[in-house]
Coordinates of C-alpha atoms in Angstrom, one line a residue:
Chain A
M112 CA -18.6 -65.3 -14.2
N113 CA -20.9 -67.3 -12.0
N114 CA -18.5 -70.0 -10.8
R115 CA -16.5 -67.9 -8.4
S116 CA -15.5 -69.8 -5.3
I117 CA -13.7 -67.2 -3.3
E118 CA -14.2 -63.4 -3.6
I119 CA -12.1 -60.9 -1.7
V120 CA -12.7 -57.1 -2.1
E121 CA -10.5 -54.5 -0.5
L122 CA -9.7 -56.5 2.5
N123 CA -7.5 -54.9 5.3
K124 CA -6.3 -56.2 8.6
R125 CA -4.0 -54.4 11.1
Y126 CA -2.3 -55.7 14.2
G127 CA -1.2 -52.7 16.3
T128 CA 1.1 -50.7 14.0
I129 CA 1.6 -53.6 11.6
Q130 CA -0.6 -53.6 8.5
A131 CA -0.8 -57.4 8.0
I132 CA -2.8 -57.2 4.8
K133 CA -3.3 -54.1 2.7
N134 CA -6.3 -53.7 0.4
I135 CA -6.4 -57.2 -1.0
N136 CA -8.5 -57.9 -4.0
L137 CA -8.7 -61.5 -5.3
T138 CA -11.1 -63.8 -7.1
I139 CA -10.6 -67.6 -7.2
Q140 CA -12.6 -69.8 -9.5
T141 CA -14.3 -73.0 -8.5
G142 CA -12.0 -76.0 -9.0
E143 CA -8.9 -73.9 -9.1
L144 CA -5.6 -74.9 -7.4
F145 CA -4.5 -71.4 -6.2
G146 CA -1.3 -70.6 -4.5
L147 CA -0.4 -67.7 -2.1
V148 CA 3.4 -67.5 -2.3
G149 CA 5.6 -65.4 -0.1
P150 CA 7.9 -65.2 2.8
D151 CA 7.0 -65.1 6.5
G152 CA 5.1 -61.9 7.3
A153 CA 3.6 -61.6 3.8
G154 CA 0.1 -61.9 5.2
K155 CA -0.7 -65.4 3.9
T156 CA -1.9 -66.8 7.2
T157 CA -3.9 -63.6 8.1
L158 CA -5.7 -63.9 4.7
I159 CA -6.5 -67.6 5.2
R160 CA -7.7 -67.0 8.8
I161 CA -10.1 -64.3 7.6
L162 CA -11.4 -66.6 4.8
T163 CA -11.9 -69.5 7.2
T164 CA -13.9 -67.2 9.6
L165 CA -11.3 -67.4 12.4
L166 CA -10.3 -63.8 12.3
L167 CA -12.3 -60.6 11.5
A168 CA -11.0 -58.1 8.9
D169 CA -10.9 -54.4 9.8
S170 CA -12.5 -53.5 6.5
G171 CA -13.5 -55.0 3.2
K172 CA -15.5 -58.0 2.2
A173 CA -14.9 -61.7 1.6
S174 CA -17.1 -64.6 0.7
V175 CA -16.6 -68.3 0.0
N176 CA -19.1 -70.0 -2.2
K177 CA -21.3 -66.9 -2.0
L178 CA -21.3 -67.1 1.8
D179 CA -20.1 -64.0 3.6
V180 CA -17.3 -64.7 6.0
V181 CA -18.9 -62.7 8.8
K182 CA -22.7 -62.9 8.2
N183 CA -22.8 -66.6 7.1
Y184 CA -19.9 -67.9 9.1
K185 CA -21.7 -71.0 10.5
Q186 CA -22.9 -72.3 7.1
L187 CA -19.5 -71.4 5.6
R188 CA -17.7 -73.5 8.2
E189 CA -19.5 -76.6 7.1
Q190 CA -18.3 -76.2 3.5
I191 CA -14.7 -75.6 4.1
G192 CA -11.7 -77.7 5.2
Y193 CA -8.8 -76.1 6.9
M194 CA -5.3 -77.4 7.6
P195 CA -3.4 -74.9 9.7
G196 CA 0.4 -74.4 9.6
R197 CA 1.1 -76.6 12.6
F198 CA -1.2 -79.5 11.8
S199 CA -3.8 -79.3 14.5
L200 CA -3.9 -82.9 15.4
Y201 CA -4.4 -84.4 18.8
M202 CA -1.0 -85.9 19.6
D203 CA -2.4 -88.2 22.3
L204 CA -5.0 -89.7 20.1
S205 CA -4.3 -92.4 17.6
V206 CA -4.4 -91.9 13.8
E207 CA -7.8 -93.4 13.6
E208 CA -9.2 -91.6 16.6
N209 CA -8.1 -88.2 15.2
L210 CA -9.9 -88.9 12.0
A211 CA -13.0 -90.2 13.8
F212 CA -13.0 -87.1 16.0
F213 CA -13.0 -84.7 13.0
A214 CA -15.7 -86.8 11.2
T215 CA -17.9 -86.7 14.3
I216 CA -17.6 -83.0 14.8
F217 CA -18.9 -82.5 11.2
G218 CA -21.7 -85.0 11.7
T219 CA -20.3 -87.6 9.4
S220 CA -18.3 -90.8 9.6
I221 CA -15.0 -92.2 8.2
Q222 CA -17.0 -94.8 6.2
E223 CA -19.3 -92.3 4.6
N224 CA -16.5 -90.3 2.9
Y225 CA -13.8 -92.9 2.8
D226 CA -13.6 -92.8 -1.0
L227 CA -12.4 -89.2 -0.9
I228 CA -9.6 -89.7 1.5
K229 CA -8.6 -93.2 0.5
P230 CA -5.7 -92.2 -1.8
I231 CA -4.2 -90.3 1.1
Y232 CA -5.4 -92.2 4.2
S233 CA -4.5 -95.6 2.8
Q234 CA -0.8 -94.5 2.9
I235 CA -0.9 -94.3 6.7
E236 CA -3.7 -96.7 7.5
A237 CA -1.3 -99.4 8.4
F238 CA -0.4 -97.2 11.4
K239 CA -3.9 -96.4 12.5
T240 CA -3.4 -97.4 16.1
R241 CA -0.3 -95.3 16.5
K242 CA -0.5 -92.0 18.4
A243 CA -0.3 -89.0 16.1
G244 CA 2.5 -87.6 18.2
A245 CA 4.7 -90.6 17.2
L246 CA 4.3 -90.1 13.4
S247 CA 7.0 -88.7 11.1
G248 CA 6.4 -85.2 9.7
G249 CA 5.3 -86.6 6.3
M250 CA 2.8 -88.9 8.0
K251 CA 1.4 -86.2 10.2
Q252 CA 0.9 -84.1 7.1
K253 CA -1.1 -86.9 5.4
L254 CA -3.2 -87.4 8.5
A255 CA -3.9 -83.7 8.8
L256 CA -5.0 -83.5 5.2
S257 CA -7.3 -86.5 5.7
C258 CA -8.9 -84.8 8.7
A259 CA -9.4 -81.6 6.8
L260 CA -11.2 -83.6 4.0
I261 CA -13.3 -86.0 6.0
H262 CA -16.5 -83.9 5.8
R263 CA -16.1 -83.5 2.0
P264 CA -15.6 -79.7 1.9
K265 CA -16.1 -77.7 -1.2
V266 CA -13.1 -75.5 -0.6
L267 CA -9.9 -76.6 1.0
F268 CA -7.5 -74.1 2.8
L269 CA -4.0 -75.3 3.4
D270 CA -1.6 -73.0 5.3
E271 CA 2.0 -73.8 4.5
P272 CA 1.4 -77.6 4.4
T273 CA 5.0 -78.3 3.2
T274 CA 7.0 -76.0 5.5
G275 CA 9.8 -78.0 7.2
V276 CA 8.9 -81.1 5.3
D277 CA 11.7 -82.7 3.2
A278 CA 11.8 -82.6 -0.5
V279 CA 10.4 -86.1 -1.1
S280 CA 7.4 -85.6 1.2
R281 CA 6.8 -82.2 -0.5
V282 CA 6.6 -83.8 -4.0
E283 CA 4.3 -86.5 -2.7
F284 CA 2.1 -83.9 -1.1
W285 CA 1.7 -81.9 -4.3
E286 CA 0.9 -85.1 -6.2
M287 CA -2.0 -85.6 -3.7
L288 CA -3.2 -82.1 -4.3
K289 CA -3.3 -82.7 -8.0
E290 CA -5.4 -85.8 -7.5
L291 CA -7.7 -83.9 -5.2
K292 CA -8.1 -81.1 -7.7
N293 CA -9.5 -83.7 -10.1
T294 CA -12.5 -84.3 -7.8
G295 CA -13.5 -80.6 -8.4
I296 CA -12.6 -79.2 -5.0
T297 CA -11.3 -75.6 -4.9
I298 CA -7.9 -75.5 -3.2
L299 CA -6.2 -72.4 -1.7
V300 CA -2.6 -73.3 -0.6
S301 CA 0.0 -71.0 0.9
T302 CA 3.8 -71.6 0.7
P303 CA 7.1 -69.8 1.2
Y304 CA 8.7 -72.1 -1.4
M305 CA 8.9 -70.3 -4.8
D306 CA 9.3 -73.5 -6.7
E307 CA 5.9 -74.7 -5.5
A308 CA 4.3 -71.8 -7.3
E309 CA 5.0 -73.8 -10.5
L310 CA 2.5 -76.4 -9.5
C311 CA -0.5 -74.1 -9.1
D312 CA -3.0 -73.1 -11.7
R313 CA -2.5 -69.4 -10.7
V314 CA -0.5 -67.8 -7.9
A315 CA -0.6 -64.5 -6.0
L316 CA 2.9 -63.4 -5.0
M317 CA 2.7 -61.7 -1.7
Q318 CA 5.1 -59.5 0.3
N319 CA 4.5 -57.3 3.4
G320 CA 0.7 -57.6 3.2
E321 CA 0.4 -56.8 -0.4
I322 CA -0.2 -58.9 -3.6
L323 CA 2.6 -58.2 -6.1
S324 CA 1.0 -60.1 -8.9
I325 CA -1.8 -62.6 -9.7
E326 CA -1.0 -64.8 -12.7
S327 CA -0.5 -68.3 -13.9
P328 CA 3.1 -69.5 -13.4
D329 CA 3.7 -69.4 -17.2
E330 CA 2.3 -65.9 -17.6
L331 CA 4.4 -64.7 -14.7
K332 CA 7.6 -66.1 -16.2
N333 CA 6.8 -64.9 -19.7
N334 CA 6.1 -61.4 -18.4
F335 CA 9.6 -61.0 -16.9
P336 CA 10.6 -57.7 -18.4
H337 CA 14.3 -58.1 -19.1
D338 CA 16.8 -60.3 -20.9
L339 CA 18.2 -62.6 -18.3
W340 CA 21.7 -64.0 -18.4
Y341 CA 23.1 -67.1 -16.7
I342 CA 26.8 -66.6 -15.9
K343 CA 29.1 -69.2 -14.3
A344 CA 32.7 -68.5 -13.4
E345 CA 35.4 -70.4 -11.6
N346 CA 34.9 -68.3 -8.4
Q347 CA 31.2 -67.4 -7.9
Y348 CA 31.9 -65.1 -5.0
K349 CA 34.4 -63.0 -7.0
L350 CA 32.0 -62.9 -10.0
L351 CA 29.2 -61.5 -7.9
Q352 CA 31.4 -58.8 -6.4
I353 CA 32.6 -57.8 -9.8
L354 CA 29.1 -57.6 -11.3
R355 CA 27.8 -55.6 -8.4
T356 CA 30.3 -52.9 -9.0
W357 CA 29.7 -52.6 -12.7
E358 CA 27.8 -49.5 -13.7
K359 CA 25.9 -51.4 -16.4
T360 CA 24.4 -53.9 -13.9
Y361 CA 20.7 -53.7 -13.2
S362 CA 20.7 -56.8 -11.0
A363 CA 22.9 -59.7 -10.2
H364 CA 21.7 -62.5 -7.9
G365 CA 23.3 -65.7 -6.9
F366 CA 21.5 -68.9 -8.0
G367 CA 23.6 -71.7 -6.6
Q368 CA 27.0 -71.7 -8.2
S369 CA 25.8 -69.4 -11.0
I370 CA 24.7 -65.8 -11.2
H371 CA 21.5 -64.5 -12.9
F372 CA 22.4 -61.1 -14.4
V373 CA 20.3 -58.3 -15.9
S374 CA 21.9 -55.4 -17.6
Q375 CA 20.8 -51.8 -17.6
D376 CA 21.3 -51.9 -21.3
S377 CA 18.6 -53.9 -23.0
Q378 CA 20.8 -54.3 -26.1
M379 CA 23.7 -55.9 -24.2
K380 CA 25.5 -58.6 -26.1
E381 CA 27.2 -61.7 -24.7
D382 CA 30.6 -60.4 -26.0
E383 CA 30.4 -57.2 -24.0
I384 CA 29.7 -59.1 -20.8
R385 CA 32.5 -61.5 -21.6
Q386 CA 35.0 -58.7 -22.3
F387 CA 34.2 -56.8 -19.2
L388 CA 34.5 -59.9 -16.9
E389 CA 37.8 -61.0 -18.6
S390 CA 39.2 -57.5 -18.1
K391 CA 38.6 -58.1 -14.4
T392 CA 40.4 -61.4 -14.6
C393 CA 37.3 -63.4 -14.0
K394 CA 37.5 -66.9 -15.4
I395 CA 34.2 -67.5 -17.2
Q396 CA 32.9 -71.0 -17.6
R397 CA 29.6 -70.2 -19.2
I398 CA 27.3 -67.4 -20.3
M399 CA 23.9 -67.9 -21.8
R400 CA 20.4 -66.4 -22.1
I401 CA 17.8 -68.1 -20.0
G402 CA 14.2 -67.8 -19.1
A403 CA 13.2 -66.4 -15.7
S404 CA 12.2 -68.6 -12.8
I405 CA 9.5 -67.7 -10.3
E406 CA 12.2 -66.6 -7.9
D407 CA 13.6 -64.2 -10.5
C408 CA 10.1 -62.8 -11.0
F409 CA 9.5 -62.4 -7.3
M410 CA 12.8 -60.4 -6.8
E411 CA 12.0 -58.2 -9.8
L412 CA 8.5 -57.5 -8.4
M413 CA 9.9 -56.7 -5.0
N414 CA 12.1 -54.1 -6.5
Q415 CA 9.4 -52.4 -8.6
P416 CA 7.7 -49.3 -7.4
K417 CA 4.1 -50.0 -6.4
K418 CA 1.5 -49.7 -9.0
A419 CA -1.0 -47.0 -8.2
Chain B
M195 CA 44.2 -84.1 10.5
T196 CA 45.9 -83.7 7.1
A197 CA 46.8 -80.1 6.3
E198 CA 43.7 -79.4 4.4
N199 CA 40.9 -81.5 6.0
I200 CA 39.2 -79.8 8.9
I201 CA 36.7 -82.6 9.5
E202 CA 37.7 -86.3 9.1
V203 CA 35.1 -89.0 9.6
E204 CA 35.9 -92.7 9.3
N205 CA 33.2 -95.3 9.9
L206 CA 31.1 -93.0 12.1
T207 CA 28.4 -95.3 13.6
K208 CA 25.7 -94.4 16.1
I209 CA 23.4 -97.2 17.3
Y210 CA 20.2 -96.7 19.4
G211 CA 19.2 -100.2 20.6
Q212 CA 19.0 -102.1 17.3
F213 CA 18.7 -99.0 15.2
Y214 CA 21.6 -97.6 13.2
A215 CA 21.0 -93.9 13.1
N216 CA 24.4 -93.4 11.5
D217 CA 25.7 -96.5 9.7
H218 CA 29.5 -96.3 8.9
L219 CA 29.7 -92.7 7.6
N220 CA 32.9 -91.8 5.7
F221 CA 33.7 -88.3 4.6
S222 CA 36.0 -85.4 5.1
V223 CA 35.5 -81.6 4.8
K224 CA 38.2 -79.3 3.5
K225 CA 39.2 -76.0 5.2
G226 CA 37.2 -73.1 3.8
E227 CA 34.7 -75.4 2.0
I228 CA 31.0 -75.0 2.0
F229 CA 29.8 -78.5 2.7
G230 CA 26.1 -79.4 2.3
F231 CA 24.8 -82.2 4.5
L232 CA 21.5 -83.3 3.0
G233 CA 18.9 -85.9 3.8
A234 CA 15.2 -86.5 4.2
N235 CA 13.6 -86.1 7.7
G236 CA 14.8 -88.9 9.9
A237 CA 17.8 -89.8 7.7
G238 CA 20.3 -89.3 10.6
K239 CA 21.6 -85.8 9.9
T240 CA 21.0 -84.3 13.4
T241 CA 22.5 -87.4 15.0
A242 CA 25.7 -86.9 13.0
I243 CA 25.9 -83.1 13.6
R244 CA 25.5 -83.6 17.3
I245 CA 28.4 -86.0 17.3
L246 CA 30.6 -83.6 15.2
C247 CA 29.8 -80.7 17.6
G248 CA 30.9 -82.8 20.6
L249 CA 27.4 -83.0 22.1
S250 CA 26.9 -86.8 21.7
K251 CA 29.4 -89.7 21.6
P252 CA 29.4 -92.1 18.6
S253 CA 29.1 -95.8 19.1
G254 CA 32.2 -96.3 16.9
G255 CA 34.4 -94.8 14.3
K256 CA 37.4 -92.4 14.1
I257 CA 36.3 -88.8 14.0
T258 CA 38.2 -85.6 14.3
V259 CA 36.9 -82.1 14.2
A260 CA 39.5 -79.2 13.9
G261 CA 42.1 -81.8 14.9
F262 CA 40.4 -82.9 18.1
N263 CA 38.7 -86.3 18.6
V264 CA 35.0 -86.5 19.5
Y265 CA 35.5 -88.9 22.3
N266 CA 37.5 -87.0 24.9
Q267 CA 38.4 -83.6 23.4
T268 CA 34.9 -82.3 23.1
E269 CA 35.6 -79.1 25.1
Q270 CA 38.3 -78.1 22.6
I271 CA 36.0 -78.9 19.8
K272 CA 33.3 -76.6 21.2
R273 CA 35.8 -73.8 21.4
N274 CA 36.7 -74.2 17.8
I275 CA 33.2 -74.4 16.3
G276 CA 30.2 -72.1 15.9
Y277 CA 26.6 -73.3 15.7
M278 CA 23.4 -71.7 14.3
S279 CA 20.1 -73.4 14.1
Q280 CA 16.8 -72.4 12.5
K281 CA 15.6 -71.5 16.0
F282 CA 18.6 -69.2 16.4
S283 CA 19.1 -69.0 20.1
L284 CA 19.2 -65.2 20.2
Y285 CA 17.5 -63.9 23.4
D286 CA 14.2 -62.2 22.4
D287 CA 14.2 -59.9 25.5
L288 CA 17.8 -58.7 25.0
T289 CA 18.7 -56.0 22.5
V290 CA 20.8 -56.6 19.4
K291 CA 23.9 -55.2 21.2
E292 CA 23.3 -57.2 24.4
N293 CA 23.0 -60.4 22.5
I294 CA 26.4 -59.8 20.8
E295 CA 28.0 -59.0 24.1
F296 CA 26.4 -61.9 25.8
Y297 CA 27.7 -64.5 23.3
G298 CA 31.1 -62.8 23.0
G299 CA 31.4 -63.0 26.8
I300 CA 30.4 -66.7 26.8
Y301 CA 33.1 -67.4 24.2
G302 CA 35.6 -65.7 26.5
L303 CA 36.5 -62.6 24.4
N304 CA 38.2 -60.0 26.4
N305 CA 36.5 -56.6 26.8
K306 CA 38.7 -54.8 24.3
T307 CA 38.2 -57.4 21.6
L308 CA 34.5 -57.6 22.4
R309 CA 34.0 -53.8 22.1
Q310 CA 35.8 -53.8 18.7
K311 CA 33.9 -56.9 17.4
T312 CA 30.6 -55.5 18.5
S313 CA 31.2 -52.2 16.7
D314 CA 32.5 -53.9 13.6
L315 CA 29.6 -56.3 13.5
L316 CA 26.9 -53.6 14.0
Q317 CA 28.5 -51.6 11.2
K318 CA 28.8 -54.6 8.8
L319 CA 25.2 -55.6 9.4
D320 CA 24.0 -52.0 9.1
L321 CA 22.5 -52.3 12.6
T322 CA 24.4 -49.5 14.4
D323 CA 21.3 -47.3 14.7
K324 CA 19.2 -50.3 15.7
Q325 CA 21.6 -51.7 18.4
N326 CA 19.1 -51.0 21.2
F327 CA 16.2 -52.7 19.5
L328 CA 14.9 -55.9 21.3
I329 CA 15.4 -59.0 19.2
K330 CA 11.7 -59.7 19.3
D331 CA 11.1 -56.4 17.4
I332 CA 13.4 -56.9 14.5
P333 CA 12.6 -58.7 11.2
L334 CA 13.4 -62.4 10.6
G335 CA 16.0 -61.6 8.0
W336 CA 18.0 -59.4 10.4
K337 CA 17.8 -62.0 13.0
Q338 CA 19.3 -64.6 10.7
R339 CA 22.2 -62.4 9.7
L340 CA 22.8 -61.5 13.3
A341 CA 22.6 -65.1 14.5
F342 CA 25.1 -66.1 11.9
S343 CA 27.5 -63.3 12.7
I344 CA 27.3 -64.2 16.4
A345 CA 27.9 -67.8 15.7
I346 CA 31.3 -66.8 14.3
I347 CA 32.1 -64.0 16.7
H348 CA 34.9 -66.1 18.3
D349 CA 36.5 -66.8 14.9
P350 CA 35.8 -70.5 14.9
Q351 CA 37.4 -72.8 12.3
I352 CA 34.1 -74.4 11.5
V353 CA 30.5 -73.2 11.7
F354 CA 27.5 -75.6 11.7
L355 CA 24.3 -74.2 10.2
D356 CA 21.3 -76.3 10.8
E357 CA 18.4 -75.3 8.4
P358 CA 19.4 -71.7 8.6
T359 CA 17.3 -69.9 6.0
G360 CA 13.6 -71.0 6.2
G361 CA 10.8 -68.5 5.7
V362 CA 12.6 -65.4 4.3
D363 CA 12.1 -63.7 0.9
P364 CA 14.5 -64.5 -1.9
I365 CA 16.5 -61.3 -1.6
T366 CA 16.9 -61.6 2.2
R367 CA 18.0 -65.2 1.6
R368 CA 20.7 -64.0 -0.8
H369 CA 21.9 -61.4 1.7
F370 CA 22.4 -64.3 4.1
W371 CA 24.3 -66.4 1.6
D372 CA 26.5 -63.3 0.9
L373 CA 27.6 -63.6 4.6
I374 CA 28.2 -67.3 4.2
Y375 CA 30.4 -66.8 1.1
E376 CA 32.3 -64.1 2.8
A377 CA 33.0 -66.3 5.8
A378 CA 34.1 -69.2 3.6
F379 CA 36.3 -66.8 1.6
S380 CA 38.0 -65.8 4.9
G381 CA 38.8 -69.5 5.6
I382 CA 35.9 -70.5 7.9
T383 CA 34.6 -73.9 7.0
I384 CA 30.8 -74.0 6.5
F385 CA 28.9 -77.2 7.3
V386 CA 25.2 -76.7 6.4
T387 CA 22.0 -78.7 6.4
T388 CA 19.0 -77.5 4.4
H389 CA 15.6 -78.6 3.0
Y390 CA 15.9 -76.2 0.1
M391 CA 17.5 -78.2 -2.6
D392 CA 18.1 -75.1 -4.7
E393 CA 20.2 -74.0 -1.7
A394 CA 22.3 -77.2 -2.0
E395 CA 23.4 -75.7 -5.4
Y396 CA 25.4 -73.0 -3.4
C397 CA 27.6 -75.6 -1.7
D398 CA 31.0 -76.7 -3.0
R399 CA 30.2 -80.3 -2.2
V400 CA 27.2 -82.0 -0.8
S401 CA 26.5 -85.4 0.8
I402 CA 23.1 -87.0 0.7
M403 CA 22.0 -89.3 3.5
V404 CA 19.3 -91.9 3.3
D405 CA 18.4 -94.3 6.1
G406 CA 21.6 -93.6 8.1
K407 CA 24.0 -94.0 5.2
I408 CA 25.7 -91.5 2.9
I409 CA 24.7 -92.6 -0.6
A410 CA 26.2 -89.8 -2.6
L411 CA 28.9 -87.2 -2.1
D412 CA 30.2 -84.8 -4.8
S413 CA 30.0 -81.3 -6.2
P414 CA 26.5 -80.3 -7.3
D415 CA 27.6 -80.2 -10.9
N416 CA 29.1 -83.7 -10.8
L417 CA 26.0 -85.1 -9.1
K418 CA 23.8 -83.5 -11.7
N419 CA 25.9 -85.0 -14.5
T420 CA 26.0 -88.4 -12.9
Y421 CA 22.3 -88.6 -12.5
Q422 CA 21.6 -86.8 -15.8
V423 CA 19.3 -84.2 -14.4
D424 CA 19.3 -80.4 -14.3
T425 CA 18.7 -79.6 -10.6
M426 CA 19.8 -80.8 -7.2
N427 CA 16.1 -81.3 -6.3
E428 CA 15.9 -84.0 -9.0
V429 CA 19.2 -85.6 -7.8
F430 CA 17.8 -85.7 -4.3
L431 CA 14.4 -87.1 -5.4
K432 CA 16.1 -89.8 -7.5
L433 CA 18.3 -91.0 -4.7
A434 CA 15.9 -90.7 -1.8
R435 CA 13.0 -92.3 -3.7
Q436 CA 15.1 -95.2 -5.0
K437 CA 16.1 -96.1 -1.5
I438 CA 12.6 -95.7 0.0
N439 CA 10.7 -97.7 -2.6

């Protein structure tokens, strides 16, 4: 395929005794909205910092738009936008000054690329004389995204843009990303929120420096290898304790006030579960088969032995 | 305080200048309940929590926490509550054991009780062989579980959890909730704020705050039924958006 935007081959990085990323292989297509999903310490930031030429890998190769992250780092930097985890805005500068500053650094102006940032920037433009430090979290996020886009990059790297941001701002942010994707830009976004994986074209689930899987959200969920049961009882705590001691339990995880249960026995019928729980005086409210969520898949992959 | 309400709030109001950070809040929390306190950034959650913890005085309202009023019995309140925030407040340069002993000492546990509690706690968290590790050298998930256990080391009646579980993997997050359920089961009331709407589903009841007011308060199931949606996330978006737009 000739429209690869990001290519990563056997990339490794170690900090002291900690292997931050282990033998990462990944290809991302031009125009893709790609998610790196995993908890703190998974290696998401390390990977993004290597791709944005801010950190050197110990071994392996990576390129963005055919430009090597080491040899061609200067050219590469002109083509990418990067929004780090803690929005690197200048808190003492106003909204407009921040944007003008980033535009100037990349040898352009707000006017020249206004069309690209307009859908985002127009939401905060009314506050353009306000200092960045005085903005709400959601507004800072919009300004940081505008700054990362002002030089019209071909590839956009977003490192946990929605962490610590409330649910409403998170939804709005993903709507902005969808719109941006329509302009043809490649977007690599990292997040610890499993539900945000659903909004990507493809996702890499990451844990302890390794990629557990690379799939589209639908493939991921459809490939969940077990029958999954939703069980709800009067006392969720008691239900979980009972299921954990059952020899036929493969896994039992709390999901809010319900439990997601997988049996060791792939032929298990609803009646058998019901009878067992009733024999333990558990008052069942509901049992049904359900499809797996991304979080179910992540936990399953965490428990699987590593593929060779 | 009625026999079963551990927190009672009538017309809690906090005004900064012209701004109503909390605008006549009314709610109560039952003993042993897991109560979720939700709201967008800036909705007024932190203001209310600070008042309930006795750290800030309200502008008006009748508020009791564990039977004590928040105007002039704040010291008694502090002795009867525990608090854990996202930033923990464990000391990075002290070991696991030293942190436990330090907080136990602050809460006035005597030596014998403290020794017993420390050994029980290390065992329960599976940290006995790691008791001499510095906090800065242990994984985030362990820190969260330790911080929670330390927040209840003095057997408080209520524990306040402010955004407790960000950034950990789903299994570690569930281990943390196991501890919360266990504490609630033993009668400790849990008052929790979170950005994870799926986590709101774990609460017995949740309140949702927008612009300084509580605009919904019910069990997650009832809220989902009322708003005809499948998840708490959708409930939250519906309510928070309708007010903002």
